[in-house]
Coordinates of N, CA, C and O in Angstrom, one line a residue:
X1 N -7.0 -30.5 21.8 CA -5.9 -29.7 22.2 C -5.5 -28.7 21.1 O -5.1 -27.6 21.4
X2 N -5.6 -29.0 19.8 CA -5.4 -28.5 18.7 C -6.0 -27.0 18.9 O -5.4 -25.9 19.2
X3 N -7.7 -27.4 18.5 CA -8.5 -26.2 19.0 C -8.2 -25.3 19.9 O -8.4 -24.1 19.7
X4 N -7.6 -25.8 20.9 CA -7.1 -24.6 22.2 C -6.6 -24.1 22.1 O -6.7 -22.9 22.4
X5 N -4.8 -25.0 21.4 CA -4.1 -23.6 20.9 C -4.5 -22.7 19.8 O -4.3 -21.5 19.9
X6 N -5.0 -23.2 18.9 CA -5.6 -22.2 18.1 C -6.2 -20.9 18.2 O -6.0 -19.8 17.7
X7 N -7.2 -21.5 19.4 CA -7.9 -20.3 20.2 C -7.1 -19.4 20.8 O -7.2 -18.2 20.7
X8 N -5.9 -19.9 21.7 CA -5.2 -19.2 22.0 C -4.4 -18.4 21.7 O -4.2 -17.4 22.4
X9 N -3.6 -18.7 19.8 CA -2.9 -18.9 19.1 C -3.9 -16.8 18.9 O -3.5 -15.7 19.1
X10 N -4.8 -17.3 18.5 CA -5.6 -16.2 17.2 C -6.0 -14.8 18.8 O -5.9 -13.6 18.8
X11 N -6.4 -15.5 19.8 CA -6.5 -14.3 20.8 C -5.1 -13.4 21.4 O -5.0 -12.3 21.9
X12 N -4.6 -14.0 21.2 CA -3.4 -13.2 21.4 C -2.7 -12.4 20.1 O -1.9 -11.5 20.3
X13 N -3.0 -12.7 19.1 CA -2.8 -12.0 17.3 C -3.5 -11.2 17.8 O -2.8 -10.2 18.0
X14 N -4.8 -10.9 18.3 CA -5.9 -10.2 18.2 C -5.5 -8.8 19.2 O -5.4 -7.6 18.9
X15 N -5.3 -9.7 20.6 CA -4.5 -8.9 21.4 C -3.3 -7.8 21.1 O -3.2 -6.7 21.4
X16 N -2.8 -8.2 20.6 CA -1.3 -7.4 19.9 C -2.0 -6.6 18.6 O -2.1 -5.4 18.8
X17 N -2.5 -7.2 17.6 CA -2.8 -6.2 17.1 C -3.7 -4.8 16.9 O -3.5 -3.8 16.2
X18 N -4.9 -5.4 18.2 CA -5.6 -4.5 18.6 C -5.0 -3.0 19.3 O -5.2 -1.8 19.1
X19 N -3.9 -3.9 20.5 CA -3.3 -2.7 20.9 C -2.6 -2.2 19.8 O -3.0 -1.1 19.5
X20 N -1.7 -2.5 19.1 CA -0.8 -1.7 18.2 C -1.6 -0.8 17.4 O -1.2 0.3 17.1
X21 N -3.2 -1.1 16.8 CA -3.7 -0.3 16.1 C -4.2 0.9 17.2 O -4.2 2.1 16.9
X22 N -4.9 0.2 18.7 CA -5.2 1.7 19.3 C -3.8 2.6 19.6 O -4.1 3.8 19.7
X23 N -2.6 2.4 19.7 CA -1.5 3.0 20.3 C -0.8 3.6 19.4 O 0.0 4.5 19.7
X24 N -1.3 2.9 17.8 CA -0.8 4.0 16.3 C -2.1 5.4 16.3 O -1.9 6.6 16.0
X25 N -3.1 4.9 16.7 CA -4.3 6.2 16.9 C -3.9 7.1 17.8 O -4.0 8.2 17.4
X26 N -3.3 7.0 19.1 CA -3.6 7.5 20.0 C -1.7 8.7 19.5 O -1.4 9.9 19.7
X27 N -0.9 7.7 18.9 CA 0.2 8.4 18.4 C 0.1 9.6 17.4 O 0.9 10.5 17.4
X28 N -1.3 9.3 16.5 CA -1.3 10.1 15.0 C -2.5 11.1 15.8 O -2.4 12.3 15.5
X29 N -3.5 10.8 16.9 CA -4.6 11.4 16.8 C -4.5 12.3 18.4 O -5.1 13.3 18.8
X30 N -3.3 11.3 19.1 CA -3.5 11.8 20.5 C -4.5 11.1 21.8 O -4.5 11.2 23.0
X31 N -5.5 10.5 20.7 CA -6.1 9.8 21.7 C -6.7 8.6 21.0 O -6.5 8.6 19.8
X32 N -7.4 7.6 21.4 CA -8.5 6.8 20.7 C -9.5 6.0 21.9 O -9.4 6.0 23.2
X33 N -10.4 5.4 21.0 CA -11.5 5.1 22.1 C -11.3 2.9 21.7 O -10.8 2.3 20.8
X34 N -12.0 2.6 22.7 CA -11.6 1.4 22.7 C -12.0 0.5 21.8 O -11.5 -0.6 21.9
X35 N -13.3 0.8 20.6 CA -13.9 0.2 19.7 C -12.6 0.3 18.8 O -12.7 -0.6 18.0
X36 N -11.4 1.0 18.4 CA -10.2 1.0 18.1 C -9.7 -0.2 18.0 O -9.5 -0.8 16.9
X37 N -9.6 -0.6 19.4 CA -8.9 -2.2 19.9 C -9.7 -3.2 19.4 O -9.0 -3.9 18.6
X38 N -10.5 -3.4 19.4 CA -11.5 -4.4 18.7 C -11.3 -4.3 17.3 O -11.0 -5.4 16.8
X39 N -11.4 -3.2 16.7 CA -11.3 -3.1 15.1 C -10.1 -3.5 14.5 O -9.9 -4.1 13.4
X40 N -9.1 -3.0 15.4 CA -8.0 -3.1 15.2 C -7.2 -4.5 15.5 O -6.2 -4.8 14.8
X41 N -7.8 -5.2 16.4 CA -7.3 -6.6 16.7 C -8.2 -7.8 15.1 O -7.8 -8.9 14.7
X42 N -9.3 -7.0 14.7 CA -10.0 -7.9 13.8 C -9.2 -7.9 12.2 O -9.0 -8.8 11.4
X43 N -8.8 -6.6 12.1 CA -7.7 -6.2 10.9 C -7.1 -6.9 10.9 O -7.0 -7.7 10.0
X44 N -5.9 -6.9 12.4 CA -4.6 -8.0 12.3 C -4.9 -9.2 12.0 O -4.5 -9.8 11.0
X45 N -5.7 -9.7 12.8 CA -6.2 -11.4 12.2 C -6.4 -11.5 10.8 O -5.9 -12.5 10.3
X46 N -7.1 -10.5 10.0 CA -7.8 -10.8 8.6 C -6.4 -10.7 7.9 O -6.0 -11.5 7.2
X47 N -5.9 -9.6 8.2 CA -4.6 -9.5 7.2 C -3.6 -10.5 7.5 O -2.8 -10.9 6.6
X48 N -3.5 -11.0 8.5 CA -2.6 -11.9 8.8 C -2.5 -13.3 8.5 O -1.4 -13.9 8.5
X49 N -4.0 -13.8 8.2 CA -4.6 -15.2 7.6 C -4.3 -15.0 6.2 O -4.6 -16.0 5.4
X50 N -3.8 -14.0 5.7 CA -4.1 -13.7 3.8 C -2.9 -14.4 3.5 O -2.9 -14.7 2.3
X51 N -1.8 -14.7 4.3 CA -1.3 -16.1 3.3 C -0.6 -17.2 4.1 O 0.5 -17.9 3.9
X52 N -1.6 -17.1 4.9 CA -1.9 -18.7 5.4 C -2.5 -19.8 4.9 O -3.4 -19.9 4.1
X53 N -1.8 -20.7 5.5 CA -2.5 -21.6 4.3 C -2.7 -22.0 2.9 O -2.9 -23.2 2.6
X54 N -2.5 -21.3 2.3 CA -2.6 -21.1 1.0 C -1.1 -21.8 0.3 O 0.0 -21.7 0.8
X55 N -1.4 -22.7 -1.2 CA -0.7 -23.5 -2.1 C 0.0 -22.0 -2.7 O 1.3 -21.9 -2.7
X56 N -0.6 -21.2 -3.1 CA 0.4 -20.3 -4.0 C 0.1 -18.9 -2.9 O -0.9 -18.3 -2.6
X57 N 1.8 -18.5 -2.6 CA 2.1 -17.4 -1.7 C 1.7 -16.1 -2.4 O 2.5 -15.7 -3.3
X58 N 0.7 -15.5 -2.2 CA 0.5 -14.0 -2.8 C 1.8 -13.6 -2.2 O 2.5 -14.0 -1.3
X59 N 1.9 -12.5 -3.1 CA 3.1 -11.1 -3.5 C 2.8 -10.3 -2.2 O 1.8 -10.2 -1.5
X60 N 4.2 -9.7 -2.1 CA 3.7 -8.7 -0.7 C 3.0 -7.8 -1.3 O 2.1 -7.5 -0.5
X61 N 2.9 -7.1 -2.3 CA 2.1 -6.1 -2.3 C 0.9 -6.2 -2.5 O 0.1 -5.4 -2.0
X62 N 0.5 -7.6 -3.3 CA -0.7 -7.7 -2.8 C -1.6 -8.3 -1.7 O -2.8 -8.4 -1.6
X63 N -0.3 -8.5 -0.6 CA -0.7 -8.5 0.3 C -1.1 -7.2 1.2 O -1.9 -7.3 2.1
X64 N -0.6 -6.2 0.7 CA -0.8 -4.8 1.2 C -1.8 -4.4 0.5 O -2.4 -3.4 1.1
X65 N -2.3 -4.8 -0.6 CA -3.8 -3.7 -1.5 C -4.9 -4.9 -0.7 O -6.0 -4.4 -0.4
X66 N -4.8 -6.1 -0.3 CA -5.8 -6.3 0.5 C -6.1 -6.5 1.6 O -7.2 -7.0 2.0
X67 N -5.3 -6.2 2.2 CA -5.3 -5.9 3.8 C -5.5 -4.3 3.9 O -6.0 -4.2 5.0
X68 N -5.4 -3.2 3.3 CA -5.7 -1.9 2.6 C -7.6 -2.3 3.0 O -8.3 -2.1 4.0
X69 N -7.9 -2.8 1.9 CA -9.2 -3.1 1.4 C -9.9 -3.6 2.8 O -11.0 -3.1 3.1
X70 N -9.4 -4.6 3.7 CA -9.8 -5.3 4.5 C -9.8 -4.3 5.9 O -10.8 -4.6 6.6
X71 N -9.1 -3.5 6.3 CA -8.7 -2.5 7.4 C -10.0 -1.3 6.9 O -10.9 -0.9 7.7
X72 N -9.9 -0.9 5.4 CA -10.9 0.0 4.9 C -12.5 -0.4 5.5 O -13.2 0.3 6.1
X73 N -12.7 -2.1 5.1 CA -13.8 -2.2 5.3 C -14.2 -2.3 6.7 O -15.2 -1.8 7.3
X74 N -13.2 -3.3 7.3 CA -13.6 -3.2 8.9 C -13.6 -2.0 10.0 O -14.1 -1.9 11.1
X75 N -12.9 -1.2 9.2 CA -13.3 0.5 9.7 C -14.3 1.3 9.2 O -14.6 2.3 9.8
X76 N -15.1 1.0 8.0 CA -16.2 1.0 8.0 C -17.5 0.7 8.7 O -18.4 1.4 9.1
X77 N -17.4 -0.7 8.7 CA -18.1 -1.7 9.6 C -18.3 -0.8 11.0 O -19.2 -0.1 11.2
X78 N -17.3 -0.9 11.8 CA -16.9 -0.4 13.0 C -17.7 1.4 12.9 O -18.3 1.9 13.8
X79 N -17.7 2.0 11.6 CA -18.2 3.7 11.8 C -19.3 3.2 12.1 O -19.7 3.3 13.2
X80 N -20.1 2.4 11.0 CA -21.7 2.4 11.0 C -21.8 2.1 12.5 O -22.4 3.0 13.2
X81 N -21.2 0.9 13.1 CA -21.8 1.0 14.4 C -21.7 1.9 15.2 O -22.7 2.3 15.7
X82 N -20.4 2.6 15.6 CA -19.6 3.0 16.9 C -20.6 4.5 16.7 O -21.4 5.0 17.5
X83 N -20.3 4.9 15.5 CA -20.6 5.8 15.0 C -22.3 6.6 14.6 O -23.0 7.5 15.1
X84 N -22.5 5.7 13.5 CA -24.0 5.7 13.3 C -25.0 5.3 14.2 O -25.7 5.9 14.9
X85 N -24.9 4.1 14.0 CA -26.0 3.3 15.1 C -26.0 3.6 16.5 O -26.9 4.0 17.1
X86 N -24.7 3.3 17.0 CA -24.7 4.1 18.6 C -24.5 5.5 18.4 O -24.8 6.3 19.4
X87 N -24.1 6.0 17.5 CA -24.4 7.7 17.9 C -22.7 7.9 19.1 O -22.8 8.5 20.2
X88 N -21.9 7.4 18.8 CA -20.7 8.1 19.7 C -19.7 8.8 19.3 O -18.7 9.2 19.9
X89 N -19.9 8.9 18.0 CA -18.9 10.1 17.3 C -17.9 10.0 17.6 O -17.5 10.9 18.4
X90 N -16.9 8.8 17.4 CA -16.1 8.6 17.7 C -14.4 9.1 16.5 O -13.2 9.1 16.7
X91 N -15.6 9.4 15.5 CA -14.1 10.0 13.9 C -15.9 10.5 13.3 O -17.0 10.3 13.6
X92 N -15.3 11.2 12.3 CA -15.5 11.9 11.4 C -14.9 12.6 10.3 O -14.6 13.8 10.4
X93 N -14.7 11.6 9.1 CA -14.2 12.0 7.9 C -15.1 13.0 6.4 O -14.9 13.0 5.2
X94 N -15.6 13.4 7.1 CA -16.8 14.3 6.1 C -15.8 15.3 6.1 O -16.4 15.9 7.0
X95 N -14.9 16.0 5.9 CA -14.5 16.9 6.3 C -13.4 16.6 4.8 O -13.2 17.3 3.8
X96 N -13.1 15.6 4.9 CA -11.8 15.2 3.7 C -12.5 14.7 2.7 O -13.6 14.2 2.8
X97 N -11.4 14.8 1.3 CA -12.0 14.6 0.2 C -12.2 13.2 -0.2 O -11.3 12.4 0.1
X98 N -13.5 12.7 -1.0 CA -13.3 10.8 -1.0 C -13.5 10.6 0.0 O -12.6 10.1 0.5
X99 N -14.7 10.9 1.1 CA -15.0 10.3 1.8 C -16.5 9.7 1.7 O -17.4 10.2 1.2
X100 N -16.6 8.3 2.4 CA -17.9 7.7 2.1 C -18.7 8.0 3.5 O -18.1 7.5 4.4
X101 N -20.0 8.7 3.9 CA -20.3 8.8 4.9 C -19.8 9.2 5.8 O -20.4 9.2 6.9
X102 N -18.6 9.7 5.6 CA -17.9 10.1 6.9 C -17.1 9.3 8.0 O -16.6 9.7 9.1
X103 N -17.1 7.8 7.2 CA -17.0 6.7 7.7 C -15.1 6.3 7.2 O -14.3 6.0 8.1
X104 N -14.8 6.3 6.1 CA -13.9 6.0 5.1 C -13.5 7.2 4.4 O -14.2 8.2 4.4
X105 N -12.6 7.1 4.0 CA -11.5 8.2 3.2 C -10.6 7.5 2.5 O -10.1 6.4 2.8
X106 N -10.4 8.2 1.2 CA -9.6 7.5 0.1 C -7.8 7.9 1.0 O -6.8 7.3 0.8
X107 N -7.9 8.9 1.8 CA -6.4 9.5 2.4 C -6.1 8.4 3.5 O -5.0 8.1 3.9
X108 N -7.1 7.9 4.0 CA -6.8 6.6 5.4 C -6.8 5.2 4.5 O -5.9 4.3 4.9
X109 N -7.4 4.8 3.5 CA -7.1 4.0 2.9 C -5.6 3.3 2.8 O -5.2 2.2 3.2
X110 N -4.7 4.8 1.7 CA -4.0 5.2 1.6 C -2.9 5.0 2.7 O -1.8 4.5 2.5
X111 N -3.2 5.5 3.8 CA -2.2 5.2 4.7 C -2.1 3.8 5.3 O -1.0 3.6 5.9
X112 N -3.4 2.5 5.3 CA -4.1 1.5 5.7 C -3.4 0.5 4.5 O -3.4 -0.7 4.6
X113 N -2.9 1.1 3.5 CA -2.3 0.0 2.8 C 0.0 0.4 3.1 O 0.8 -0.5 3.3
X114 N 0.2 1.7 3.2 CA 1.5 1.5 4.2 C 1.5 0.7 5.1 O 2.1 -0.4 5.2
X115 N 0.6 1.3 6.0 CA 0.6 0.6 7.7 C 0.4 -1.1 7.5 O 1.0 -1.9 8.2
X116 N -0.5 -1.6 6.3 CA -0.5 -3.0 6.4 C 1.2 -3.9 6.2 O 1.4 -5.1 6.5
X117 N 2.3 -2.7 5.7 CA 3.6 -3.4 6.0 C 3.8 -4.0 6.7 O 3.9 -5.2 6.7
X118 N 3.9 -3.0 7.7 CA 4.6 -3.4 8.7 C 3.7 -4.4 9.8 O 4.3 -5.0 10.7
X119 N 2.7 -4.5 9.8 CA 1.3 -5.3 10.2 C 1.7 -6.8 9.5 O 1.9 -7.8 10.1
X120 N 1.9 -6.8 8.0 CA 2.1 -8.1 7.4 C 3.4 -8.7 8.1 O 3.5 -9.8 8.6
X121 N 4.2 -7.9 8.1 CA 6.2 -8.5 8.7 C 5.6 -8.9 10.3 O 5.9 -9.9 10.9
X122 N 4.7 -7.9 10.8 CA 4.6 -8.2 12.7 C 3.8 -9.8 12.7 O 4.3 -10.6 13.5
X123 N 2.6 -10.2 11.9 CA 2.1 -11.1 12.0 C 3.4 -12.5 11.8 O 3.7 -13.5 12.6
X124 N 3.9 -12.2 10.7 CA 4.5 -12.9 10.1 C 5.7 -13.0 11.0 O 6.1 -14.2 10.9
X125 N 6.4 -12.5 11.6 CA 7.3 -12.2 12.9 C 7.0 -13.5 14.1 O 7.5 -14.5 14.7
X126 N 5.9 -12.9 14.2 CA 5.5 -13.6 15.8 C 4.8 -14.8 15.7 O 4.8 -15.7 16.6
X127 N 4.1 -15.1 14.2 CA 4.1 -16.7 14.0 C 5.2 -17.6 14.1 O 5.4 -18.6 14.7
X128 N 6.1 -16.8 13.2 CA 7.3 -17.5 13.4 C 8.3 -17.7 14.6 O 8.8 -18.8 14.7
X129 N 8.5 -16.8 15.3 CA 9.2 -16.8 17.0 C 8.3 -17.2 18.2 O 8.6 -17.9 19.2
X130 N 6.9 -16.7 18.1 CA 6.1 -17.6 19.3 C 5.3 -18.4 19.2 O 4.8 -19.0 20.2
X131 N 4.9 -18.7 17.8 CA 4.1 -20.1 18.0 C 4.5 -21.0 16.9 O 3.8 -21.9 16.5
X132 N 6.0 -20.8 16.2 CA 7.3 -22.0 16.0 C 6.6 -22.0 14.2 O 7.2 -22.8 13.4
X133 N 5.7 -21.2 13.7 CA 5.6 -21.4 12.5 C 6.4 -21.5 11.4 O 7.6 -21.4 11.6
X134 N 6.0 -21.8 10.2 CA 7.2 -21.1 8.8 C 7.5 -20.0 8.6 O 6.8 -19.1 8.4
X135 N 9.5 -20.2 9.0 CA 9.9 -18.8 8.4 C 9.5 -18.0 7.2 O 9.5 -18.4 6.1
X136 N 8.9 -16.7 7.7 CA 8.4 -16.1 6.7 C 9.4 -15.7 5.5 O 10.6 -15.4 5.8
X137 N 8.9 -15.8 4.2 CA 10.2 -15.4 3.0 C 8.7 -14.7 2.0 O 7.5 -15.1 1.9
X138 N 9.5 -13.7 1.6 CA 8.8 -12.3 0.7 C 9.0 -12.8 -1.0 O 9.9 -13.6 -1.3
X139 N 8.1 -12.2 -1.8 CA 8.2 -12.1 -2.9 C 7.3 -10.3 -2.7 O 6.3 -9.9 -2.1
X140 N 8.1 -9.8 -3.4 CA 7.7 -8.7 -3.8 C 6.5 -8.2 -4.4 O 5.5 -7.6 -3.9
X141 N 6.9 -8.8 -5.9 CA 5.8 -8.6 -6.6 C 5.0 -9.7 -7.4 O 4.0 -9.5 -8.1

């Protein structure tokens, strides 16, 4: 039973955060494509496990330079495919400065470590009100 809710527990993080990330694209860009949701549901989980569990509570901020790091990479991941490999031109960052392939940008990074704020407090929110977890409490730095 454990397992189940678990499963359930982490598909619905995935759910919520997927939409929130296609619905912040579709807000900044006007539109987005659905490999968004997926990328975006995989982000929330990763950043949101980063201090779970764990004997010693990382710092919020560094919960934001690695969830930064982790959103960078899995939007990565996600260009080569969506992008390279299937060929659907779905973004293109060749255009801005610091960009790797066209894939990543030091300016989305950048914005990927703000956005992980409010991503860390939402995880941290809804563990605590819908599935009865520990009230979340911050250390800064």
């Amino acid at each position: 039973m454990k397992i189940k809710y678990q499963i359930e527990k982490y598909m619905i993080l995935f759910a919520i955060g997927g939409m929130a990330y296609f619905l912040l694209e579709v807000l900044v860009r006007g539109y987005s494509h659905y490999s968004m949701f997926l990328c975006g549901g995989a982000c929330f989980l990763c950043c949101g496990l980063l201090n779970e569990n764990m004997k010693i509570k990382m710092s919020f901020i560094s919960q934001m330079v690695l969830s930064a790091l982790i959103i960078t990479a899995l939007e990565f991941i996600t260009g080569l495919i969506v992008n390279i490999w299937l060929k659907m031109d779905i973004w293109d960052y060749s255009q801005l400065p610091y960009n790797f392939m066209g894939q990543i940008c030091l300016l989305y990074s950048i914005f990927w470590f703000l956005v992980s704020s409010v991503a860390i407090v939402l995880d941290d929110f809804l563990r605590y009100k819908i599935f009865n977890e520990e009230k979340p409490h911050y250390k800064i730095f």
